[in-house]
N, CA, C and O of each residue as an XYZ file, in Angstrom:
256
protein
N     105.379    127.993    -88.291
C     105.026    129.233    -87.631
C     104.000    129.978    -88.472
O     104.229    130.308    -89.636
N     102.998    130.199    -87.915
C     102.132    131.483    -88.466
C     101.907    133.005    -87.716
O     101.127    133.111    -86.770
N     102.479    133.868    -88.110
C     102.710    134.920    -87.310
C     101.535    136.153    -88.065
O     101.809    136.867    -89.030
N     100.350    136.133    -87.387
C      99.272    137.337    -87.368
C      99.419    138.882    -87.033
O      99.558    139.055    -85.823
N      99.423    139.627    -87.511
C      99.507    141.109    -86.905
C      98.268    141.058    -85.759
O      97.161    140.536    -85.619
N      99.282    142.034    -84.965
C      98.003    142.121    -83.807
C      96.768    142.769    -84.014
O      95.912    142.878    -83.136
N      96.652    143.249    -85.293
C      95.303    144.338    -85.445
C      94.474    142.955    -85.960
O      93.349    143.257    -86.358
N      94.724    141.725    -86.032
C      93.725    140.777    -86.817
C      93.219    140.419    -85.307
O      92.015    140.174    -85.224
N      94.073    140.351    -83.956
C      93.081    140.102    -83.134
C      91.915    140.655    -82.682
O      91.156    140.037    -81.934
N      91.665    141.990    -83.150
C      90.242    142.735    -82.849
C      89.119    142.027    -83.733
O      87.932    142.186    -83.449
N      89.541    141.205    -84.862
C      88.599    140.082    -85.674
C      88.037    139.075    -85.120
O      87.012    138.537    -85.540
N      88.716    138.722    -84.063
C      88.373    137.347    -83.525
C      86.707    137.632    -82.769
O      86.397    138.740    -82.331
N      85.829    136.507    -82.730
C      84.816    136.260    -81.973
C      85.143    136.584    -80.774
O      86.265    136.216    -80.425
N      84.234    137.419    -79.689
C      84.595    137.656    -78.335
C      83.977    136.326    -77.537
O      84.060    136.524    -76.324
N      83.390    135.047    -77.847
C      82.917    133.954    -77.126
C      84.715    132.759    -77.270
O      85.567    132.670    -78.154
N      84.612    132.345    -76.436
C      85.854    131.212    -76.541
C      85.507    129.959    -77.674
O      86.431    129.256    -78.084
N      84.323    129.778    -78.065
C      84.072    128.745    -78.555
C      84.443    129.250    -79.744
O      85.446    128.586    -80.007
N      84.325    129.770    -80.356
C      84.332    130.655    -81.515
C      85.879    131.201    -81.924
O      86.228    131.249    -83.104
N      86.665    131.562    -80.941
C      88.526    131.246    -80.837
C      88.752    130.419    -80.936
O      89.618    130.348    -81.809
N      88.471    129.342    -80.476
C      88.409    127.701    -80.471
C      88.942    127.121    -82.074
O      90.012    126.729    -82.539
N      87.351    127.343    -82.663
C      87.101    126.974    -84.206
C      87.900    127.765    -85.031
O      88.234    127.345    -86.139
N      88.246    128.863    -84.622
C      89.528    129.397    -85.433
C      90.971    128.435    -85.796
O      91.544    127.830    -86.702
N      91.062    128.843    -84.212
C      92.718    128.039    -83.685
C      92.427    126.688    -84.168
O      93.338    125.861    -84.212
N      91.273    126.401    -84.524
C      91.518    124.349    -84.784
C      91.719    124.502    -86.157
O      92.737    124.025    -86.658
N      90.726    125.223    -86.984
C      90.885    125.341    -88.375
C      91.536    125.826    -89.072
O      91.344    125.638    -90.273
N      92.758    126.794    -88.561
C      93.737    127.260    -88.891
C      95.195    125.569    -88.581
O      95.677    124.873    -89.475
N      95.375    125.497    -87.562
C      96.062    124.218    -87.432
C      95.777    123.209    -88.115
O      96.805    122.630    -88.465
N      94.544    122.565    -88.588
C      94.251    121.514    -88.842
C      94.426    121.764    -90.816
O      94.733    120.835    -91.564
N      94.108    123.378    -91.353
C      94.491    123.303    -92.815
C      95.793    123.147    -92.763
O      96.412    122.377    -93.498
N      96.468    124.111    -91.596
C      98.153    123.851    -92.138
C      98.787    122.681    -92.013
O      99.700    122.320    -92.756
N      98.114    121.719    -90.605
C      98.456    120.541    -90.701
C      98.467    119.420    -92.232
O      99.233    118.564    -92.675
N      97.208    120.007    -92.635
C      97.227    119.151    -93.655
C      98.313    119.078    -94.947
O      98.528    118.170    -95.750
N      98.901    120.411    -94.808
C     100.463    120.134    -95.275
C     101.573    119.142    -95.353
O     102.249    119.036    -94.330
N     101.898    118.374    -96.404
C     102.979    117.444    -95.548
C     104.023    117.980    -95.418
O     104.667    118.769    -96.109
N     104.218    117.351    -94.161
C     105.616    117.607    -93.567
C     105.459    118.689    -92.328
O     106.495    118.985    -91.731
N     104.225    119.290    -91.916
C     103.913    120.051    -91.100
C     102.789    119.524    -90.139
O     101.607    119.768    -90.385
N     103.268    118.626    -88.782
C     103.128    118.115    -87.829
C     102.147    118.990    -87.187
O     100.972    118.623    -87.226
N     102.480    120.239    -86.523
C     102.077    121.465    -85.568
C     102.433    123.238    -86.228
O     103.144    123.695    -87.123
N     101.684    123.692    -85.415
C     101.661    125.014    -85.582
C     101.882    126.152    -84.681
O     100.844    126.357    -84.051
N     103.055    127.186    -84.282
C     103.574    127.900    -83.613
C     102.899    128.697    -83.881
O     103.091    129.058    -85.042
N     101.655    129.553    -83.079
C     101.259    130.740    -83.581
C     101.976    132.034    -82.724
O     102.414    132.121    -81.577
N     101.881    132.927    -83.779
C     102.514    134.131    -83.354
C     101.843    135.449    -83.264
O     101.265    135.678    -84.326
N     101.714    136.314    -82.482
C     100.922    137.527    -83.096
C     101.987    138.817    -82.535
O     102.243    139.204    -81.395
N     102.471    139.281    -83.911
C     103.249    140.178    -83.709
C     104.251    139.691    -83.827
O     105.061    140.618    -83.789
N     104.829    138.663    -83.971
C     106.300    137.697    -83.890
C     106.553    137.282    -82.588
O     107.676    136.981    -82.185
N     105.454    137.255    -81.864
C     105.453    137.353    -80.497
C     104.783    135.660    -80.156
O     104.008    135.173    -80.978
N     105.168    134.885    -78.906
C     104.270    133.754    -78.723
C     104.103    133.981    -77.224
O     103.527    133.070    -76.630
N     104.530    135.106    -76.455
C     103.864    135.254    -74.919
C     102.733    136.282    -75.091
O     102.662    137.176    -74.248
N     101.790    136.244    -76.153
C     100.271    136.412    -76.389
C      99.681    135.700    -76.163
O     100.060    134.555    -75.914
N      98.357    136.137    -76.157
C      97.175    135.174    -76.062
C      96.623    135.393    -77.613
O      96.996    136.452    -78.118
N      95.763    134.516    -78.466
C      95.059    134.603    -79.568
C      93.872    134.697    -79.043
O      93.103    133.737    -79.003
N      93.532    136.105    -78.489
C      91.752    136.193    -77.683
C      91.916    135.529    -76.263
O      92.590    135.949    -75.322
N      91.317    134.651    -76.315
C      91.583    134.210    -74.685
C      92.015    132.814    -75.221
O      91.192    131.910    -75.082
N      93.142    132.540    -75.786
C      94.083    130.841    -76.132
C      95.637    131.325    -75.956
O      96.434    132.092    -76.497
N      95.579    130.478    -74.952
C      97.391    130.972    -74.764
C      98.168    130.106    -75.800
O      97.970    128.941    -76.141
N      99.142    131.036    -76.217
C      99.703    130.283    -77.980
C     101.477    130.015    -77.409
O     102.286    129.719    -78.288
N     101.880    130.114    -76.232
C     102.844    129.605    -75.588
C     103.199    128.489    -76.694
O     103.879    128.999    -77.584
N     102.940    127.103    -76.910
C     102.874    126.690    -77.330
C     102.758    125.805    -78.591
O     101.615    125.475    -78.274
N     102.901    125.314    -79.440
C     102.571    124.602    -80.582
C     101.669    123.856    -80.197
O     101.662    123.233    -79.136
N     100.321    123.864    -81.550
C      99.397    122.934    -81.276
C      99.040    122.230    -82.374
O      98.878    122.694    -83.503
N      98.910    121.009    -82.001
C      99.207    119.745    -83.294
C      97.686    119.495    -83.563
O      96.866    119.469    -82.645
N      97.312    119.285    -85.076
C      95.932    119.442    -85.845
C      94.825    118.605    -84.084
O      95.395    118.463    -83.002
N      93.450    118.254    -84.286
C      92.361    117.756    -83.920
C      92.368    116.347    -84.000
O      92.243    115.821    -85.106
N      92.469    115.806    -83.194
C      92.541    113.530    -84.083
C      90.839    113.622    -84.274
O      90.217    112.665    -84.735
């Protein structure tokens, strides 16, 4: 789990491509953790957010 305060979402790029390269490069360092498969993001302790316009419902496992 990585859980963001919601004031870091006013940081994010307003283009999707640019949320994108966040959400991959955030998953793909923590992936590189062993033993850490995927990543639950949270904002606010919350996962029925969006991270900008990425619905984080979900866990998302690093980039192949």
């Amino acid at each position: 789990y990585l859980n963001l305060p919601q004031s870091d979402l006013s940081l994010l790029p307003e283009d999707l491509a640019g949320q994108q390269l966040i959400m991959r490069s955030l998953v793909n360092s923590l992936c590189s953790v062993e033993g850490i498969d995927a990543v639950q993001l949270l904002v606010g302790g919350a996962s029925d957010v969006t991270f900008g316009r990425i619905d984080i419902s979900r866990p998302f496992a690093p980039a192949a």
